[in-house]
mmCIF file of C-alpha atoms in Angstrom:
data_model
loop_
_atom_site.group_PDB
_atom_site.id
_atom_site.type_symbol
_atom_site.label_atom_id
_atom_site.label_comp_id
_atom_site.label_asym_id
_atom_site.label_seq_id
_atom_site.Cartn_x
_atom_site.Cartn_y
_atom_site.Cartn_z
ATOM 1 C CA UNK A 1 187.122 52.932 139.854
ATOM 2 C CA UNK A 2 187.654 51.212 136.532
ATOM 3 C CA UNK A 3 189.289 47.607 136.875
ATOM 4 C CA UNK A 4 190.560 45.103 135.176
ATOM 5 C CA UNK A 5 188.947 42.518 133.880
ATOM 6 C CA UNK A 6 190.538 39.242 134.523
ATOM 7 C CA UNK A 7 193.115 37.548 132.399
ATOM 8 C CA UNK A 8 192.058 35.348 129.551
ATOM 9 C CA UNK A 9 193.540 31.964 128.589
ATOM 10 C CA UNK A 10 194.524 31.763 124.955
ATOM 11 C CA UNK A 11 194.735 28.393 123.052
ATOM 12 C CA UNK A 12 198.650 26.905 122.708
ATOM 13 C CA UNK A 13 200.154 27.588 126.055
ATOM 14 C CA UNK A 14 200.169 30.750 125.053
ATOM 15 C CA UNK A 15 200.011 33.467 128.415
ATOM 16 C CA UNK A 16 196.996 34.989 130.181
ATOM 17 C CA UNK A 17 195.569 37.908 128.193
ATOM 18 C CA UNK A 18 195.118 40.839 130.691
ATOM 19 C CA UNK A 19 192.771 43.880 129.558
ATOM 20 C CA UNK A 20 194.672 47.411 129.938
ATOM 21 C CA UNK A 21 193.015 48.701 132.717
ATOM 22 C CA UNK A 22 191.984 52.496 132.202
ATOM 23 C CA UNK A 23 195.211 55.010 133.636
ATOM 24 C CA UNK A 24 193.513 55.122 137.309
ATOM 25 C CA UNK A 25 195.668 55.221 141.121
ATOM 26 C CA UNK A 26 193.103 54.903 143.397
ATOM 27 C CA UNK A 27 194.170 54.677 147.073
ATOM 28 C CA UNK A 28 195.247 51.116 147.611
ATOM 29 C CA UNK A 29 192.918 49.194 150.969
ATOM 30 C CA UNK A 30 195.243 48.698 152.786
ATOM 31 C CA UNK A 31 196.118 52.685 152.154
ATOM 32 C CA UNK A 32 192.974 53.908 153.061
ATOM 33 C CA UNK A 33 192.898 51.567 156.498
ATOM 34 C CA UNK A 34 195.497 52.996 157.472
ATOM 35 C CA UNK A 35 194.726 56.492 156.703
ATOM 36 C CA UNK A 36 191.258 55.609 158.427
ATOM 37 C CA UNK A 37 193.150 54.354 161.892
ATOM 38 C CA UNK A 38 195.433 57.119 161.294
ATOM 39 C CA UNK A 39 192.933 60.170 161.849
ATOM 40 C CA UNK A 40 191.250 57.589 164.728
ATOM 41 C CA UNK A 41 194.477 57.488 166.764
ATOM 42 C CA UNK A 42 194.749 61.628 166.018
ATOM 43 C CA UNK A 43 190.960 61.415 167.705
ATOM 44 C CA UNK A 44 191.268 60.150 170.748
ATOM 45 C CA UNK A 45 194.537 61.088 171.380
ATOM 46 C CA UNK A 46 194.039 64.809 170.730
ATOM 47 C CA UNK A 47 191.017 65.639 170.969
ATOM 48 C CA UNK A 48 191.441 64.776 175.298
ATOM 49 C CA UNK A 49 194.504 66.119 174.834
ATOM 50 C CA UNK A 50 192.882 69.684 173.481
ATOM 51 C CA UNK A 51 190.328 69.786 176.035
ATOM 52 C CA UNK A 52 192.896 68.779 178.299
ATOM 53 C CA UNK A 53 195.144 72.150 177.228
ATOM 54 C CA UNK A 54 191.896 74.555 177.310
ATOM 55 C CA UNK A 55 190.580 73.638 181.060
ATOM 56 C CA UNK A 56 194.570 73.471 182.211
ATOM 57 C CA UNK A 57 194.575 76.674 184.834
ATOM 58 C CA UNK A 58 198.239 77.128 184.229
ATOM 59 C CA UNK A 59 197.580 77.400 180.424
ATOM 60 C CA UNK A 60 195.384 80.786 180.636
ATOM 61 C CA UNK A 61 193.697 79.700 178.065
ATOM 62 C CA UNK A 62 190.394 78.807 179.157
ATOM 63 C CA UNK A 63 187.495 81.219 177.405
ATOM 64 C CA UNK A 64 183.714 81.895 178.413
ATOM 65 C CA UNK A 65 181.488 78.924 178.864
ATOM 66 C CA UNK A 66 179.872 79.728 174.762
ATOM 67 C CA UNK A 67 183.418 80.364 173.419
ATOM 68 C CA UNK A 68 183.989 77.134 175.219
ATOM 69 C CA UNK A 69 181.276 74.861 173.991
ATOM 70 C CA UNK A 70 182.297 76.282 170.354
ATOM 71 C CA UNK A 71 185.645 75.793 170.357
ATOM 72 C CA UNK A 72 184.492 71.339 171.282
ATOM 73 C CA UNK A 73 182.176 71.374 169.025
ATOM 74 C CA UNK A 74 184.576 72.695 165.811
ATOM 75 C CA UNK A 75 187.044 70.118 167.082
ATOM 76 C CA UNK A 76 184.366 67.759 167.200
ATOM 77 C CA UNK A 77 183.665 68.229 164.093
ATOM 78 C CA UNK A 78 187.448 68.292 162.870
ATOM 79 C CA UNK A 79 188.245 64.985 163.900
ATOM 80 C CA UNK A 80 185.149 63.330 162.595
ATOM 81 C CA UNK A 81 185.582 65.084 159.224
ATOM 82 C CA UNK A 82 189.057 63.253 159.469
ATOM 83 C CA UNK A 83 187.598 60.071 159.533
ATOM 84 C CA UNK A 84 185.238 60.333 157.297
ATOM 85 C CA UNK A 85 187.628 61.837 154.622
ATOM 86 C CA UNK A 86 188.290 57.532 154.766
ATOM 87 C CA UNK A 87 185.122 57.727 152.165
ATOM 88 C CA UNK A 88 184.306 61.181 151.014
ATOM 89 C CA UNK A 89 187.752 62.616 150.871
ATOM 90 C CA UNK A 90 186.204 66.421 149.116
ATOM 91 C CA UNK A 91 183.771 66.113 151.959
ATOM 92 C CA UNK A 92 185.750 65.635 154.787
ATOM 93 C CA UNK A 93 188.232 68.468 153.514
ATOM 94 C CA UNK A 94 185.462 70.936 152.829
ATOM 95 C CA UNK A 95 184.138 70.071 156.432
ATOM 96 C CA UNK A 96 187.526 70.150 158.050
ATOM 97 C CA UNK A 97 188.436 73.046 156.674
ATOM 98 C CA UNK A 98 185.182 74.808 157.580
ATOM 99 C CA UNK A 99 185.718 73.451 161.161
ATOM 100 C CA UNK A 100 189.555 75.218 161.071
ATOM 101 C CA UNK A 101 187.338 78.493 160.371
ATOM 102 C CA UNK A 102 185.848 78.841 162.715
ATOM 103 C CA UNK A 103 188.192 77.774 165.457
ATOM 104 C CA UNK A 104 190.909 80.131 163.674
ATOM 105 C CA UNK A 105 188.489 82.734 164.239
ATOM 106 C CA UNK A 106 187.342 81.722 168.183
ATOM 107 C CA UNK A 107 189.127 83.880 171.054
ATOM 108 C CA UNK A 108 190.894 81.831 173.272
ATOM 109 C CA UNK A 109 192.526 84.070 176.692
ATOM 110 C CA UNK A 110 195.775 85.659 175.436
ATOM 111 C CA UNK A 111 194.362 86.077 172.145
ATOM 112 C CA UNK A 112 195.890 82.676 170.987
ATOM 113 C CA UNK A 113 193.370 80.636 168.359
ATOM 114 C CA UNK A 114 191.889 77.858 169.140
ATOM 115 C CA UNK A 115 193.278 76.838 165.884
ATOM 116 C CA UNK A 116 196.407 76.079 167.633
ATOM 117 C CA UNK A 117 195.396 74.039 169.884
ATOM 118 C CA UNK A 118 197.187 69.926 169.330
ATOM 119 C CA UNK A 119 193.668 68.702 167.849
ATOM 120 C CA UNK A 120 194.788 70.795 164.628
ATOM 121 C CA UNK A 121 196.707 67.681 163.745
ATOM 122 C CA UNK A 122 193.432 66.096 162.242
ATOM 123 C CA UNK A 123 193.457 69.300 159.503
ATOM 124 C CA UNK A 124 196.730 68.460 158.314
ATOM 125 C CA UNK A 125 195.684 64.711 157.771
ATOM 126 C CA UNK A 126 193.093 66.172 155.525
ATOM 127 C CA UNK A 127 195.315 68.190 153.140
ATOM 128 C CA UNK A 128 197.118 64.564 152.786
ATOM 129 C CA UNK A 129 194.519 62.719 151.608
ATOM 130 C CA UNK A 130 192.976 66.009 149.206
ATOM 131 C CA UNK A 131 196.066 66.356 148.014
ATOM 132 C CA UNK A 132 195.768 62.872 147.048
ATOM 133 C CA UNK A 133 193.419 62.997 145.291
ATOM 134 C CA UNK A 134 193.449 63.254 141.120
ATOM 135 C CA UNK A 135 191.248 66.469 140.730
ATOM 136 C CA UNK A 136 194.676 68.683 140.139
ATOM 137 C CA UNK A 137 191.720 71.840 141.356
ATOM 138 C CA UNK A 138 190.564 70.236 144.620
ATOM 139 C CA UNK A 139 194.668 69.189 144.924
ATOM 140 C CA UNK A 140 195.561 73.259 144.640
ATOM 141 C CA UNK A 141 192.794 74.442 146.200
ATOM 142 C CA UNK A 142 193.546 72.689 149.439
ATOM 143 C CA UNK A 143 197.413 73.437 149.272
ATOM 144 C CA UNK A 144 195.976 77.845 148.816
ATOM 145 C CA UNK A 145 193.301 76.846 151.240
ATOM 146 C CA UNK A 146 196.092 75.439 154.234
ATOM 147 C CA UNK A 147 198.259 78.430 153.679
ATOM 148 C CA UNK A 148 195.781 80.805 153.597
ATOM 149 C CA UNK A 149 194.319 79.322 157.516
ATOM 150 C CA UNK A 150 198.082 79.694 158.450
ATOM 151 C CA UNK A 151 197.618 83.358 157.203
ATOM 152 C CA UNK A 152 194.666 84.052 159.169
ATOM 153 C CA UNK A 153 195.916 81.873 162.328
ATOM 154 C CA UNK A 154 198.666 83.833 162.888
ATOM 155 C CA UNK A 155 196.941 87.445 161.784
ATOM 156 C CA UNK A 156 194.142 86.863 164.370
ATOM 157 C CA UNK A 157 197.004 85.714 166.715
ATOM 158 C CA UNK A 158 198.890 90.165 166.011
ATOM 159 C CA UNK A 159 195.592 91.386 165.582
ATOM 160 C CA UNK A 160 195.098 90.093 169.614
ATOM 161 C CA UNK A 161 197.946 89.922 171.461
ATOM 162 C CA UNK A 162 199.118 93.146 170.282
ATOM 163 C CA UNK A 163 202.166 91.823 169.206
ATOM 164 C CA UNK A 164 204.711 94.796 168.644
ATOM 165 C CA UNK A 165 207.101 91.909 166.971
ATOM 166 C CA UNK A 166 207.671 91.246 163.254
ATOM 167 C CA UNK A 167 210.238 88.550 163.614
ATOM 168 C CA UNK A 168 207.900 86.493 165.858
ATOM 169 C CA UNK A 169 205.155 86.553 163.656
ATOM 170 C CA UNK A 170 206.902 86.070 160.176
ATOM 171 C CA UNK A 171 208.563 82.876 162.161
ATOM 172 C CA UNK A 172 204.489 81.534 163.336
ATOM 173 C CA UNK A 173 203.397 81.847 159.665
ATOM 174 C CA UNK A 174 206.187 80.493 158.232
ATOM 175 C CA UNK A 175 206.094 78.074 160.811
ATOM 176 C CA UNK A 176 202.294 77.047 160.133
ATOM 177 C CA UNK A 177 202.951 77.776 156.467
ATOM 178 C CA UNK A 178 205.789 74.628 156.673
ATOM 179 C CA UNK A 179 203.681 72.065 158.128
ATOM 180 C CA UNK A 180 200.786 72.893 155.227
ATOM 181 C CA UNK A 181 203.211 72.747 152.455
ATOM 182 C CA UNK A 182 205.030 69.239 154.101
ATOM 183 C CA UNK A 183 201.205 67.595 155.084
ATOM 184 C CA UNK A 184 200.419 68.480 150.904
ATOM 185 C CA UNK A 185 204.103 67.662 149.667
ATOM 186 C CA UNK A 186 203.444 64.596 151.200
ATOM 187 C CA UNK A 187 200.005 63.442 149.739
ATOM 188 C CA UNK A 188 201.439 64.328 146.315
ATOM 189 C CA UNK A 189 204.100 61.986 147.047
ATOM 190 C CA UNK A 190 201.647 59.310 147.110
ATOM 191 C CA UNK A 191 199.614 60.104 144.310
ATOM 192 C CA UNK A 192 202.911 60.106 141.959
ATOM 193 C CA UNK A 193 203.923 57.244 143.264
ATOM 194 C CA UNK A 194 200.227 55.332 142.363
ATOM 195 C CA UNK A 195 200.474 57.034 138.840
ATOM 196 C CA UNK A 196 204.349 55.798 138.156
ATOM 197 C CA UNK A 197 202.972 52.356 139.608
ATOM 198 C CA UNK A 198 199.826 52.165 136.974
ATOM 199 C CA UNK A 199 201.802 53.068 134.342
ATOM 200 C CA UNK A 200 204.320 50.742 135.199
ATOM 201 C CA UNK A 201 201.815 48.508 135.396
ATOM 202 C CA UNK A 202 199.914 49.901 132.271
ATOM 203 C CA UNK A 203 202.935 49.606 129.937
ATOM 204 C CA UNK A 204 203.345 45.521 130.809
ATOM 205 C CA UNK A 205 199.911 45.014 129.736
ATOM 206 C CA UNK A 206 200.599 47.272 126.651
ATOM 207 C CA UNK A 207 203.594 45.011 126.043
ATOM 208 C CA UNK A 208 201.582 41.531 126.830
ATOM 209 C CA UNK A 209 199.272 42.548 124.870
ATOM 210 C CA UNK A 210 201.248 43.260 121.973
ATOM 211 C CA UNK A 211 202.806 39.661 122.196
ATOM 212 C CA UNK A 212 199.766 37.525 123.070
ATOM 213 C CA UNK A 213 198.357 39.571 119.528
ATOM 214 C CA UNK A 214 201.761 38.369 117.791
ATOM 215 C CA UNK A 215 200.929 34.508 119.079
ATOM 216 C CA UNK A 216 197.211 34.633 118.447
ATOM 217 C CA UNK A 217 198.322 35.726 114.750
ATOM 218 C CA UNK A 218 200.933 32.542 115.024
ATOM 219 C CA UNK A 219 197.705 30.303 115.562
ATOM 220 C CA UNK A 220 195.726 31.540 113.160
ATOM 221 C CA UNK A 221 198.462 31.061 110.955
ATOM 222 C CA UNK A 222 199.365 27.616 111.650
ATOM 223 C CA UNK A 223 195.097 26.359 112.249
ATOM 224 C CA UNK A 224 193.701 28.444 109.159
ATOM 225 C CA UNK A 225 196.108 28.340 106.689
ATOM 226 C CA UNK A 226 197.149 24.363 106.748
ATOM 227 C CA UNK A 227 193.366 23.487 106.514
ATOM 228 C CA UNK A 228 192.494 25.601 103.944
ATOM 229 C CA UNK A 229 195.891 25.218 101.596
ATOM 230 C CA UNK A 230 194.812 21.343 102.264
ATOM 231 C CA UNK A 231 191.153 22.205 100.676
ATOM 232 C CA UNK A 232 192.331 23.498 98.183
ATOM 233 C CA UNK A 233 194.729 21.011 96.754
ATOM 234 C CA UNK A 234 191.621 18.557 97.576
ATOM 235 C CA UNK A 235 189.132 20.232 95.659
ATOM 236 C CA UNK A 236 191.863 21.336 92.571
ATOM 237 C CA UNK A 237 192.181 17.320 93.066
ATOM 238 C CA UNK A 238 188.641 16.002 92.841
ATOM 239 C CA UNK A 239 188.058 18.614 89.892
ATOM 240 C CA UNK A 240 190.754 16.899 87.186
ATOM 241 C CA UNK A 241 189.591 13.526 88.747
ATOM 242 C CA UNK A 242 185.825 14.015 87.855
ATOM 243 C CA UNK A 243 185.421 13.213 84.958
ATOM 244 C CA UNK A 244 188.051 10.264 84.758
ATOM 245 C CA UNK A 245 187.954 8.732 88.162
ATOM 246 C CA UNK A 246 185.390 9.108 90.339
ATOM 247 C CA UNK A 247 186.117 6.769 93.270
ATOM 248 C CA UNK A 248 189.481 9.021 93.442
ATOM 249 C CA UNK A 249 187.318 12.639 92.696
ATOM 250 C CA UNK A 250 184.965 11.662 95.603
ATOM 251 C CA UNK A 251 187.261 10.506 98.276
ATOM 252 C CA UNK A 252 188.994 14.115 97.488
ATOM 253 C CA UNK A 253 185.927 16.133 98.028
ATOM 254 C CA UNK A 254 185.288 14.147 101.653
ATOM 255 C CA UNK A 255 189.141 14.898 102.161
ATOM 256 C CA UNK A 256 188.167 18.389 101.924
ATOM 257 C CA UNK A 257 184.640 17.861 104.008
ATOM 258 C CA UNK A 258 186.971 16.758 107.141
ATOM 259 C CA UNK A 259 189.371 19.303 107.022
ATOM 260 C CA UNK A 260 187.243 21.989 106.918
ATOM 261 C CA UNK A 261 185.134 20.993 109.679
ATOM 262 C CA UNK A 262 188.505 20.113 111.411
ATOM 263 C CA UNK A 263 189.362 24.057 110.915
ATOM 264 C CA UNK A 264 186.070 25.161 112.584
ATOM 265 C CA UNK A 265 186.255 23.157 115.442
ATOM 266 C CA UNK A 266 190.219 24.449 116.063
ATOM 267 C CA UNK A 267 188.291 27.938 114.955
ATOM 268 C CA UNK A 268 185.919 27.589 117.740
ATOM 269 C CA UNK A 269 187.939 26.330 120.599
ATOM 270 C CA UNK A 270 190.097 29.161 119.886
ATOM 271 C CA UNK A 271 187.053 32.021 119.590
ATOM 272 C CA UNK A 272 185.777 29.927 123.062
ATOM 273 C CA UNK A 273 188.737 29.858 124.868
ATOM 274 C CA UNK A 274 188.992 34.021 123.878
ATOM 275 C CA UNK A 275 185.707 34.749 124.884
ATOM 276 C CA UNK A 276 185.534 33.333 128.511
ATOM 277 C CA UNK A 277 189.246 31.786 128.997
ATOM 278 C CA UNK A 278 187.757 29.072 131.183
ATOM 279 C CA UNK A 279 190.034 26.056 132.016
ATOM 280 C CA UNK A 280 187.736 23.419 131.292
ATOM 281 C CA UNK A 281 186.393 24.523 127.697
ATOM 282 C CA UNK A 282 190.293 24.500 126.986
ATOM 283 C CA UNK A 283 191.788 21.269 124.353
ATOM 284 C CA UNK A 284 194.818 20.326 124.515
ATOM 285 C CA UNK A 285 197.468 21.661 122.182
ATOM 286 C CA UNK A 286 198.614 19.665 119.574
ATOM 287 C CA UNK A 287 201.768 17.397 119.463
ATOM 288 C CA UNK A 288 203.569 15.118 118.210
ATOM 289 C CA UNK A 289 201.198 12.593 118.497
ATOM 290 C CA UNK A 290 199.568 13.698 116.041
ATOM 291 C CA UNK A 291 202.141 14.163 113.433
ATOM 292 C CA UNK A 292 200.890 10.943 111.840
ATOM 293 C CA UNK A 293 197.567 11.871 111.257
ATOM 294 C CA UNK A 294 198.793 15.757 110.714
ATOM 295 C CA UNK A 295 201.235 14.156 107.038
ATOM 296 C CA UNK A 296 198.029 11.429 106.600
ATOM 297 C CA UNK A 297 195.354 14.785 106.373
ATOM 298 C CA UNK A 298 197.618 16.808 103.792
ATOM 299 C CA UNK A 299 197.465 13.652 101.171
ATOM 300 C CA UNK A 300 195.743 13.720 98.330
ATOM 301 C CA UNK A 301 195.367 12.615 94.647
ATOM 302 C CA UNK A 302 197.840 15.189 93.893
ATOM 303 C CA UNK A 303 199.805 14.509 96.301
ATOM 304 C CA UNK A 304 201.589 11.924 98.268
ATOM 305 C CA UNK A 305 203.000 11.915 102.174
ATOM 306 C CA UNK A 306 204.678 9.589 104.123
ATOM 307 C CA UNK A 307 205.708 10.059 107.658
ATOM 308 C CA UNK A 308 208.360 8.121 109.549
ATOM 309 C CA UNK A 309 209.569 8.737 113.296
ATOM 310 C CA UNK A 310 213.007 7.121 114.653
ATOM 311 C CA UNK A 311 214.456 6.693 117.743
ATOM 312 C CA UNK A 312 213.322 6.428 120.850
ATOM 313 C CA UNK A 313 210.784 8.613 121.992
ATOM 314 C CA UNK A 314 211.819 11.055 124.619
ATOM 315 C CA UNK A 315 209.801 13.256 127.019
ATOM 316 C CA UNK A 316 209.694 17.233 125.713
ATOM 317 C CA UNK A 317 208.180 20.347 127.464
ATOM 318 C CA UNK A 318 205.188 21.449 126.243
ATOM 319 C CA UNK A 319 205.875 24.484 123.869
ATOM 320 C CA UNK A 320 209.258 21.934 122.381
ATOM 321 C CA UNK A 321 206.370 19.792 121.328
ATOM 322 C CA UNK A 322 203.755 22.109 119.850
ATOM 323 C CA UNK A 323 206.548 23.968 117.994
ATOM 324 C CA UNK A 324 207.763 21.138 116.561
ATOM 325 C CA UNK A 325 204.144 20.154 115.762
ATOM 326 C CA UNK A 326 203.589 23.293 113.973
ATOM 327 C CA UNK A 327 207.416 22.989 111.888
ATOM 328 C CA UNK A 328 206.369 19.812 109.877
ATOM 329 C CA UNK A 329 202.569 21.668 109.606
ATOM 330 C CA UNK A 330 204.049 24.552 107.784
ATOM 331 C CA UNK A 331 206.013 22.835 106.033
ATOM 332 C CA UNK A 332 203.296 20.610 104.755
ATOM 333 C CA UNK A 333 201.074 23.759 104.042
ATOM 334 C CA UNK A 334 204.168 25.565 101.938
ATOM 335 C CA UNK A 335 204.734 22.618 99.933
ATOM 336 C CA UNK A 336 200.519 22.210 98.936
ATOM 337 C CA UNK A 337 200.161 25.524 98.777
ATOM 338 C CA UNK A 338 203.712 26.967 96.121
ATOM 339 C CA UNK A 339 204.733 23.942 94.180
ATOM 340 C CA UNK A 340 202.523 22.657 91.545
ATOM 341 C CA UNK A 341 201.466 19.117 91.824
ATOM 342 C CA UNK A 342 201.950 16.405 91.736
ATOM 343 C CA UNK A 343 204.356 16.714 94.420
ATOM 344 C CA UNK A 344 205.915 14.109 96.690
ATOM 345 C CA UNK A 345 206.863 15.371 101.153
ATOM 346 C CA UNK A 346 208.204 13.066 103.696
ATOM 347 C CA UNK A 347 208.359 14.579 107.354
ATOM 348 C CA UNK A 348 210.640 12.733 109.912
ATOM 349 C CA UNK A 349 210.903 13.227 113.274
ATOM 350 C CA UNK A 350 214.141 11.952 114.785
ATOM 351 C CA UNK A 351 215.053 11.090 118.392
ATOM 352 C CA UNK A 352 218.224 12.171 119.440
ATOM 353 C CA UNK A 353 220.180 12.174 122.660
ATOM 354 C CA UNK A 354 219.741 15.672 122.915
ATOM 355 C CA UNK A 355 217.231 17.034 120.744
ATOM 356 C CA UNK A 356 214.292 15.553 118.798
ATOM 357 C CA UNK A 357 214.581 16.854 114.982
ATOM 358 C CA UNK A 358 211.844 17.123 112.426
ATOM 359 C CA UNK A 359 212.258 17.824 108.922
ATOM 360 C CA UNK A 360 210.073 18.028 105.808
ATOM 361 C CA UNK A 361 210.962 17.391 102.252
ATOM 362 C CA UNK A 362 209.557 17.751 99.163
ATOM 363 C CA UNK A 363 210.729 16.939 95.575
ATOM 364 C CA UNK A 364 209.989 20.161 94.176
ATOM 365 C CA UNK A 365 207.097 18.959 91.980
ATOM 366 C CA UNK A 366 206.589 20.800 89.103
ATOM 367 C CA UNK A 367 208.255 24.096 90.473
ATOM 368 C CA UNK A 368 206.573 27.079 92.224
ATOM 369 C CA UNK A 369 202.991 27.950 91.135
ATOM 370 C CA UNK A 370 202.574 29.943 88.014
ATOM 371 C CA UNK A 371 202.247 34.086 89.677
ATOM 372 C CA UNK A 372 202.720 33.368 92.854
ATOM 373 C CA UNK A 373 205.396 34.279 94.959
ATOM 374 C CA UNK A 374 207.060 32.414 96.958
ATOM 375 C CA UNK A 375 209.787 34.013 97.704
ATOM 376 C CA UNK A 376 213.672 33.938 96.772
ATOM 377 C CA UNK A 377 214.984 32.805 100.622
ATOM 378 C CA UNK A 378 211.857 30.845 100.814
ATOM 379 C CA UNK A 379 210.952 32.498 104.396
ATOM 380 C CA UNK A 380 207.251 33.867 104.969
ATOM 381 C CA UNK A 381 204.888 35.197 107.720
ATOM 382 C CA UNK A 382 204.734 31.991 108.557
ATOM 383 C CA UNK A 383 207.984 30.548 109.164
ATOM 384 C CA UNK A 384 209.081 33.846 111.147
ATOM 385 C CA UNK A 385 206.881 32.788 113.167
ATOM 386 C CA UNK A 386 208.471 29.598 114.018
ATOM 387 C CA UNK A 387 211.130 30.085 114.141
ATOM 388 C CA UNK A 388 210.219 33.127 116.483
ATOM 389 C CA UNK A 389 208.207 29.733 118.833
ATOM 390 C CA UNK A 390 210.980 27.126 118.160
ATOM 391 C CA UNK A 391 213.575 29.745 119.595
ATOM 392 C CA UNK A 392 211.546 30.231 122.780
ATOM 393 C CA UNK A 393 211.427 26.718 123.363
ATOM 394 C CA UNK A 394 215.634 26.422 123.743
ATOM 395 C CA UNK A 395 215.364 25.354 119.465
ATOM 396 C CA UNK A 396 216.406 26.845 115.779
ATOM 397 C CA UNK A 397 214.631 26.245 112.523
ATOM 398 C CA UNK A 398 216.504 25.346 109.082
ATOM 399 C CA UNK A 399 214.360 26.169 106.121
ATOM 400 C CA UNK A 400 216.121 25.254 102.514
ATOM 401 C CA UNK A 401 214.921 26.337 99.410
ATOM 402 C CA UNK A 402 215.791 24.417 96.549
ATOM 403 C CA UNK A 403 214.189 22.536 93.661
ATOM 404 C CA UNK A 404 211.251 21.910 96.532
ATOM 405 C CA UNK A 405 211.182 22.771 100.719
ATOM 406 C CA UNK A 406 213.340 21.242 103.383
ATOM 407 C CA UNK A 407 212.424 22.398 106.452
ATOM 408 C CA UNK A 408 214.577 21.381 110.099
ATOM 409 C CA UNK A 409 213.459 22.409 113.427
ATOM 410 C CA UNK A 410 215.232 21.307 116.554
ATOM 411 C CA UNK A 411 214.503 21.323 119.848
ATOM 412 C CA UNK A 412 216.461 20.352 123.866
ATOM 413 C CA UNK A 413 215.191 17.372 124.746
ATOM 414 C CA UNK A 414 213.949 18.018 128.282
ATOM 415 C CA UNK A 415 215.872 16.093 130.877
ATOM 416 C CA UNK A 416 214.214 13.789 133.360
#
């Protein structure tokens, strides 16, 4: 049976990603053990009872010694098959059906078929097990064998006993067929329950996978988009300053290399976590401690940045802290990407009594980058993902698009 792989941890505090399993409905181990115990209980109780019935003089059922030996062998095989069906349900059912056929044809005194002995209860257990299998052909074959066996037992009894009352024979047939159908329905309902549980689990995993793919996309956007935007800005500055100011040009090129290394490090960490999900290899998610470095790393000869923090720091939930970091990162990325330099960008983190607010404001530079659609409302896919991230953290996002960008993200402060 195929099994689902272990869940894999994701970066940024995201929930583990479980692998979607194939829709399979194996019998749970606990239920399989219960079936085994039940088969053993039936064997140790019904087999001695059947022997007592056979040998009881008052019952007048004792056959000849040869037939008695054959009946005992068939009963033993039937119980053994019900036990073996725990591991080999198909083999167990075939062997059990053959034993029941032999019992139906072996005559007892008075024309009663040996298949009417108490040990025949073991065959009903085999029917339950076969009806709970996913093989539809075997399920329906088991039902046909059971109903056909009921008809055979009734016919043998009528032929040997010389019964003339058709209503009694019909009642016997219907009673035996009802027991067979009831046992089959028990197994079929159990299979339906397991199929429903498997489908519900698969749907939950599908939704979890879809949610985690969205989160992975946001993390990739946050890591790659910001880094590449900064690298492009630094490279353009280095090209323009290559002749007029070589020193500042070299500084910009060094910043390109540094930002590229940081982006590669972030991507390696993300891929490493997705590969094996080892907690020991996971790096801490960025937070408010890294805001100053993030803002400073965005600066270039043509992009002036500044960061300020006001108020007393308070504890924040991890998802809220990450959301603030991504809000500042997105604001910096949009200002560098969509505005013609020179651009001045100011980021600020303000601690209030009940919430923490991060704002990123720019002066608009020389206007939007020519030939690039920055959106009439200034809301792109990155901001949509950021708004959802803040919403999940209990905060909110406000975006204003005038001459420049203004992004304001707030999250509630965690009570001590």
